[in-house]
Amino acid sequence: MIPRDPWARVPEDERVRLVVVVGCSRAKRDRPADAGELYTGSFHKLCMETARSLRPDRLFVLSARYGLVGPGHPMRPYDTRIGDPDQVKPARLVRQAKMMGCWQSDLTIVLAGREYVELARKVWPDAVAPLEGARGIAAMRRILAEIRDRK
């Protein structure tokens, strides 16, 4: 008999409880850097600060070109946006999440705009997106501050 809970056979100390995904930004350094330092946009930095305050088991930047990359992953600057022909494909995101052992997390939070939330939900359909429905950047900044202040 196959257990209903896909985590039923995963040892408790190996479970991925919290995954946080932050969207990338158009603003980048002009030289290679780790993903956690490559993106220079103020909104991205605020999302990363908030993500780190949540103390996730896994933290990823959702790169429009390369998919899920950890903050320590070395990258070169690029110019790809969601919707561009060379945008990362959902199937690649699913493969990446499976390879990293986090595609069945207990909770996934996406701190990003609508297009990135839609893309992340190809991997994690039940992902929580606290910025979803926020009207404008000021509202998003307020939500991010509330999340950080709760910790």
PDB file of C-alpha atoms in Angstrom:
ATOM      1  CA  MET A   1       0.000   0.000   0.000  1.00  0.00           C
ATOM      2  CA  ILE A   2       1.348   3.438  -0.964  1.00  0.00           C
ATOM      3  CA  PRO A   3       1.141   5.981   1.852  1.00  0.00           C
ATOM      4  CA  ARG A   4      -0.993   9.053   1.178  1.00  0.00           C
ATOM      5  CA  ASP A   5       1.605  11.406   2.586  1.00  0.00           C
ATOM      6  CA  PRO A   6       4.612  11.501   0.221  1.00  0.00           C
ATOM      7  CA  TRP A   7       6.737  12.437   3.235  1.00  0.00           C
ATOM      8  CA  ALA A   8       5.659   9.347   5.197  1.00  0.00           C
ATOM      9  CA  ARG A   9       8.938   7.555   4.470  1.00  0.00           C
ATOM     10  CA  VAL A  10      11.235  10.555   4.806  1.00  0.00           C
ATOM     11  CA  PRO A  11      13.082  10.578   8.135  1.00  0.00           C
ATOM     12  CA  GLU A  12      11.954  13.493  10.298  1.00  0.00           C
ATOM     13  CA  ASP A  13      15.401  15.119  10.286  1.00  0.00           C
ATOM     14  CA  GLU A  14      15.507  15.108   6.454  1.00  0.00           C
ATOM     15  CA  ARG A  15      12.140  16.735   5.814  1.00  0.00           C
ATOM     16  CA  VAL A  16      12.153  20.097   4.118  1.00  0.00           C
ATOM     17  CA  ARG A  17       9.713  22.096   6.168  1.00  0.00           C
ATOM     18  CA  LEU A  18      10.092  25.572   4.680  1.00  0.00           C
ATOM     19  CA  VAL A  19      11.209  26.657   1.230  1.00  0.00           C
ATOM     20  CA  VAL A  20      11.298  30.364   0.405  1.00  0.00           C
ATOM     21  CA  VAL A  21      11.580  31.540  -3.197  1.00  0.00           C
ATOM     22  CA  VAL A  22      12.485  35.129  -4.101  1.00  0.00           C
ATOM     23  CA  GLY A  23      12.127  36.486  -7.630  1.00  0.00           C
ATOM     24  CA  CYS A  24      15.198  37.837  -9.387  1.00  0.00           C
ATOM     25  CA  SER A  25      15.506  41.453 -10.503  1.00  0.00           C
ATOM     26  CA  ARG A  26      16.428  43.246 -13.681  1.00  0.00           C
ATOM     27  CA  ALA A  27      19.025  45.315 -11.811  1.00  0.00           C
ATOM     28  CA  LYS A  28      22.238  43.312 -11.465  1.00  0.00           C
ATOM     29  CA  ARG A  29      25.914  43.810 -10.835  1.00  0.00           C
ATOM     30  CA  ASP A  30      27.963  44.134 -14.021  1.00  0.00           C
ATOM     31  CA  ARG A  31      30.264  41.269 -13.064  1.00  0.00           C
ATOM     32  CA  PRO A  32      29.819  37.667 -11.899  1.00  0.00           C
ATOM     33  CA  ALA A  33      28.714  37.202  -8.295  1.00  0.00           C
ATOM     34  CA  ASP A  34      26.893  34.710  -6.110  1.00  0.00           C
ATOM     35  CA  ALA A  35      23.131  34.783  -6.677  1.00  0.00           C
ATOM     36  CA  GLY A  36      22.632  36.309  -3.237  1.00  0.00           C
ATOM     37  CA  GLU A  37      24.767  39.300  -4.288  1.00  0.00           C
ATOM     38  CA  LEU A  38      24.164  39.511  -8.058  1.00  0.00           C
ATOM     39  CA  TYR A  39      20.755  41.184  -7.935  1.00  0.00           C
ATOM     40  CA  THR A  40      20.861  44.815  -6.837  1.00  0.00           C
ATOM     41  CA  GLY A  41      17.234  45.932  -7.104  1.00  0.00           C
ATOM     42  CA  SER A  42      15.881  47.415  -3.857  1.00  0.00           C
ATOM     43  CA  PHE A  43      12.697  45.303  -3.964  1.00  0.00           C
ATOM     44  CA  HIS A  44      14.718  42.116  -4.477  1.00  0.00           C
ATOM     45  CA  LYS A  45      17.000  43.026  -1.570  1.00  0.00           C
ATOM     46  CA  LEU A  46      13.982  43.627   0.657  1.00  0.00           C
ATOM     47  CA  CYS A  47      12.506  40.256  -0.356  1.00  0.00           C
ATOM     48  CA  MET A  48      15.822  38.514   0.402  1.00  0.00           C
ATOM     49  CA  GLU A  49      16.050  40.192   3.793  1.00  0.00           C
ATOM     50  CA  THR A  50      12.508  39.065   4.570  1.00  0.00           C
ATOM     51  CA  ALA A  51      13.205  35.545   3.279  1.00  0.00           C
ATOM     52  CA  ARG A  52      16.263  35.202   5.499  1.00  0.00           C
ATOM     53  CA  SER A  53      14.279  36.399   8.519  1.00  0.00           C
ATOM     54  CA  LEU A  54      12.001  33.372   8.057  1.00  0.00           C
ATOM     55  CA  ARG A  55      14.993  31.038   8.539  1.00  0.00           C
ATOM     56  CA  PRO A  56      13.978  28.638   5.748  1.00  0.00           C
ATOM     57  CA  ASP A  57      15.397  25.167   5.263  1.00  0.00           C
ATOM     58  CA  ARG A  58      15.975  26.146   1.618  1.00  0.00           C
ATOM     59  CA  LEU A  59      16.190  29.618   0.096  1.00  0.00           C
ATOM     60  CA  PHE A  60      16.209  30.129  -3.657  1.00  0.00           C
ATOM     61  CA  VAL A  61      16.285  32.965  -6.110  1.00  0.00           C
ATOM     62  CA  LEU A  62      13.986  32.211  -9.034  1.00  0.00           C
ATOM     63  CA  SER A  63      16.121  33.358 -11.955  1.00  0.00           C
ATOM     64  CA  ALA A  64      14.161  34.061 -15.125  1.00  0.00           C
ATOM     65  CA  ARG A  65      16.952  32.398 -17.104  1.00  0.00           C
ATOM     66  CA  TYR A  66      18.446  29.728 -14.838  1.00  0.00           C
ATOM     67  CA  GLY A  67      15.597  28.719 -12.557  1.00  0.00           C
ATOM     68  CA  LEU A  68      16.114  27.899  -8.892  1.00  0.00           C
ATOM     69  CA  VAL A  69      19.505  29.001  -7.636  1.00  0.00           C
ATOM     70  CA  GLY A  70      20.760  29.132  -4.084  1.00  0.00           C
ATOM     71  CA  PRO A  71      22.166  32.414  -2.748  1.00  0.00           C
ATOM     72  CA  GLY A  72      25.707  31.002  -2.852  1.00  0.00           C
ATOM     73  CA  HIS A  73      25.475  29.868  -6.484  1.00  0.00           C
ATOM     74  CA  PRO A  74      27.964  31.761  -8.706  1.00  0.00           C
ATOM     75  CA  MET A  75      26.309  33.456 -11.674  1.00  0.00           C
ATOM     76  CA  ARG A  76      27.107  35.786 -14.536  1.00  0.00           C
ATOM     77  CA  PRO A  77      24.884  38.789 -15.229  1.00  0.00           C
ATOM     78  CA  TYR A  78      22.190  38.134 -17.828  1.00  0.00           C
ATOM     79  CA  ASP A  79      19.252  39.933 -19.382  1.00  0.00           C
ATOM     80  CA  THR A  80      16.269  37.592 -19.425  1.00  0.00           C
ATOM     81  CA  ARG A  81      12.791  38.404 -18.182  1.00  0.00           C
ATOM     82  CA  ILE A  82       9.743  36.232 -17.625  1.00  0.00           C
ATOM     83  CA  GLY A  83       8.090  35.933 -21.021  1.00  0.00           C
ATOM     84  CA  ASP A  84      11.330  36.082 -23.022  1.00  0.00           C
ATOM     85  CA  PRO A  85      12.069  33.161 -25.373  1.00  0.00           C
ATOM     86  CA  ASP A  86      15.029  32.045 -23.239  1.00  0.00           C
ATOM     87  CA  GLN A  87      13.011  32.101 -20.012  1.00  0.00           C
ATOM     88  CA  VAL A  88      13.455  29.061 -17.781  1.00  0.00           C
ATOM     89  CA  LYS A  89      10.818  26.412 -18.529  1.00  0.00           C
ATOM     90  CA  PRO A  90       8.544  24.990 -15.810  1.00  0.00           C
ATOM     91  CA  ALA A  91       9.790  21.440 -16.469  1.00  0.00           C
ATOM     92  CA  ARG A  92      13.325  22.560 -15.627  1.00  0.00           C
ATOM     93  CA  LEU A  93      12.122  24.103 -12.360  1.00  0.00           C
ATOM     94  CA  VAL A  94      10.429  20.849 -11.398  1.00  0.00           C
ATOM     95  CA  ARG A  95      13.612  18.887 -12.176  1.00  0.00           C
ATOM     96  CA  GLN A  96      15.702  21.334 -10.157  1.00  0.00           C
ATOM     97  CA  ALA A  97      13.383  21.145  -7.144  1.00  0.00           C
ATOM     98  CA  LYS A  98      13.384  17.346  -7.286  1.00  0.00           C
ATOM     99  CA  MET A  99      17.180  17.193  -7.596  1.00  0.00           C
ATOM    100  CA  MET A 100      17.512  19.482  -4.579  1.00  0.00           C
ATOM    101  CA  GLY A 101      15.035  17.381  -2.610  1.00  0.00           C
ATOM    102  CA  CYS A 102      12.622  20.197  -1.895  1.00  0.00           C
ATOM    103  CA  TRP A 103       9.730  19.800  -4.298  1.00  0.00           C
ATOM    104  CA  GLN A 104       7.496  18.394  -1.555  1.00  0.00           C
ATOM    105  CA  SER A 105       8.129  20.872   1.223  1.00  0.00           C
ATOM    106  CA  ASP A 106       5.701  21.301   4.094  1.00  0.00           C
ATOM    107  CA  LEU A 107       5.388  24.994   3.210  1.00  0.00           C
ATOM    108  CA  THR A 108       6.650  27.056   0.298  1.00  0.00           C
ATOM    109  CA  ILE A 109       6.522  30.843   0.403  1.00  0.00           C
ATOM    110  CA  VAL A 110       7.104  32.934  -2.709  1.00  0.00           C
ATOM    111  CA  LEU A 111       8.193  36.532  -2.187  1.00  0.00           C
ATOM    112  CA  ALA A 112       7.877  37.933  -5.675  1.00  0.00           C
ATOM    113  CA  GLY A 113       5.604  39.527  -8.217  1.00  0.00           C
ATOM    114  CA  ARG A 114       2.735  37.808  -9.985  1.00  0.00           C
ATOM    115  CA  GLU A 115       4.694  36.310 -12.911  1.00  0.00           C
ATOM    116  CA  TYR A 116       7.208  34.677 -10.581  1.00  0.00           C
ATOM    117  CA  VAL A 117       4.447  33.366  -8.319  1.00  0.00           C
ATOM    118  CA  GLU A 118       2.740  31.762 -11.319  1.00  0.00           C
ATOM    119  CA  LEU A 119       6.013  30.160 -12.387  1.00  0.00           C
ATOM    120  CA  ALA A 120       6.847  28.911  -8.880  1.00  0.00           C
ATOM    121  CA  ARG A 121       3.387  27.365  -8.601  1.00  0.00           C
ATOM    122  CA  LYS A 122       4.275  25.072 -11.505  1.00  0.00           C
ATOM    123  CA  VAL A 123       6.521  23.353  -8.938  1.00  0.00           C
ATOM    124  CA  TRP A 124       4.625  24.089  -5.718  1.00  0.00           C
ATOM    125  CA  PRO A 125       0.910  24.527  -6.610  1.00  0.00           C
ATOM    126  CA  ASP A 126       0.004  25.330  -2.999  1.00  0.00           C
ATOM    127  CA  ALA A 127       2.755  27.912  -2.513  1.00  0.00           C
ATOM    128  CA  VAL A 128       1.826  30.821  -0.273  1.00  0.00           C
ATOM    129  CA  ALA A 129       2.339  34.215  -1.910  1.00  0.00           C
ATOM    130  CA  PRO A 130       1.889  36.957   0.698  1.00  0.00           C
ATOM    131  CA  LEU A 131       2.412  39.719  -1.881  1.00  0.00           C
ATOM    132  CA  GLU A 132      -0.310  38.378  -4.147  1.00  0.00           C
ATOM    133  CA  GLY A 133      -3.035  40.943  -4.664  1.00  0.00           C
ATOM    134  CA  ALA A 134      -1.022  43.799  -3.149  1.00  0.00           C
ATOM    135  CA  ARG A 135      -1.669  47.049  -4.951  1.00  0.00           C
ATOM    136  CA  GLY A 136       1.665  48.609  -5.745  1.00  0.00           C
ATOM    137  CA  ILE A 137       5.178  48.503  -4.437  1.00  0.00           C
ATOM    138  CA  ALA A 138       4.355  50.482  -1.273  1.00  0.00           C
ATOM    139  CA  ALA A 139       1.806  47.840  -0.248  1.00  0.00           C
ATOM    140  CA  MET A 140       4.310  45.069  -0.985  1.00  0.00           C
ATOM    141  CA  ARG A 141       6.974  46.791   1.117  1.00  0.00           C
ATOM    142  CA  ARG A 142       4.485  47.102   3.982  1.00  0.00           C
ATOM    143  CA  ILE A 143       3.651  43.385   3.787  1.00  0.00           C
ATOM    144  CA  LEU A 144       7.341  42.450   3.760  1.00  0.00           C
ATOM    145  CA  ALA A 145       7.950  44.653   6.808  1.00  0.00           C
ATOM    146  CA  GLU A 146       5.035  42.990   8.631  1.00  0.00           C
ATOM    147  CA  ILE A 147       6.475  39.553   7.891  1.00  0.00           C
ATOM    148  CA  ARG A 148       9.921  40.578   9.184  1.00  0.00           C
ATOM    149  CA  ASP A 149       8.459  42.225  12.286  1.00  0.00           C
ATOM    150  CA  ARG A 150       6.569  39.053  13.239  1.00  0.00           C
ATOM    151  CA  LYS A 151       9.811  37.132  13.622  1.00  0.00           C
TER     152      LYS A 151
END
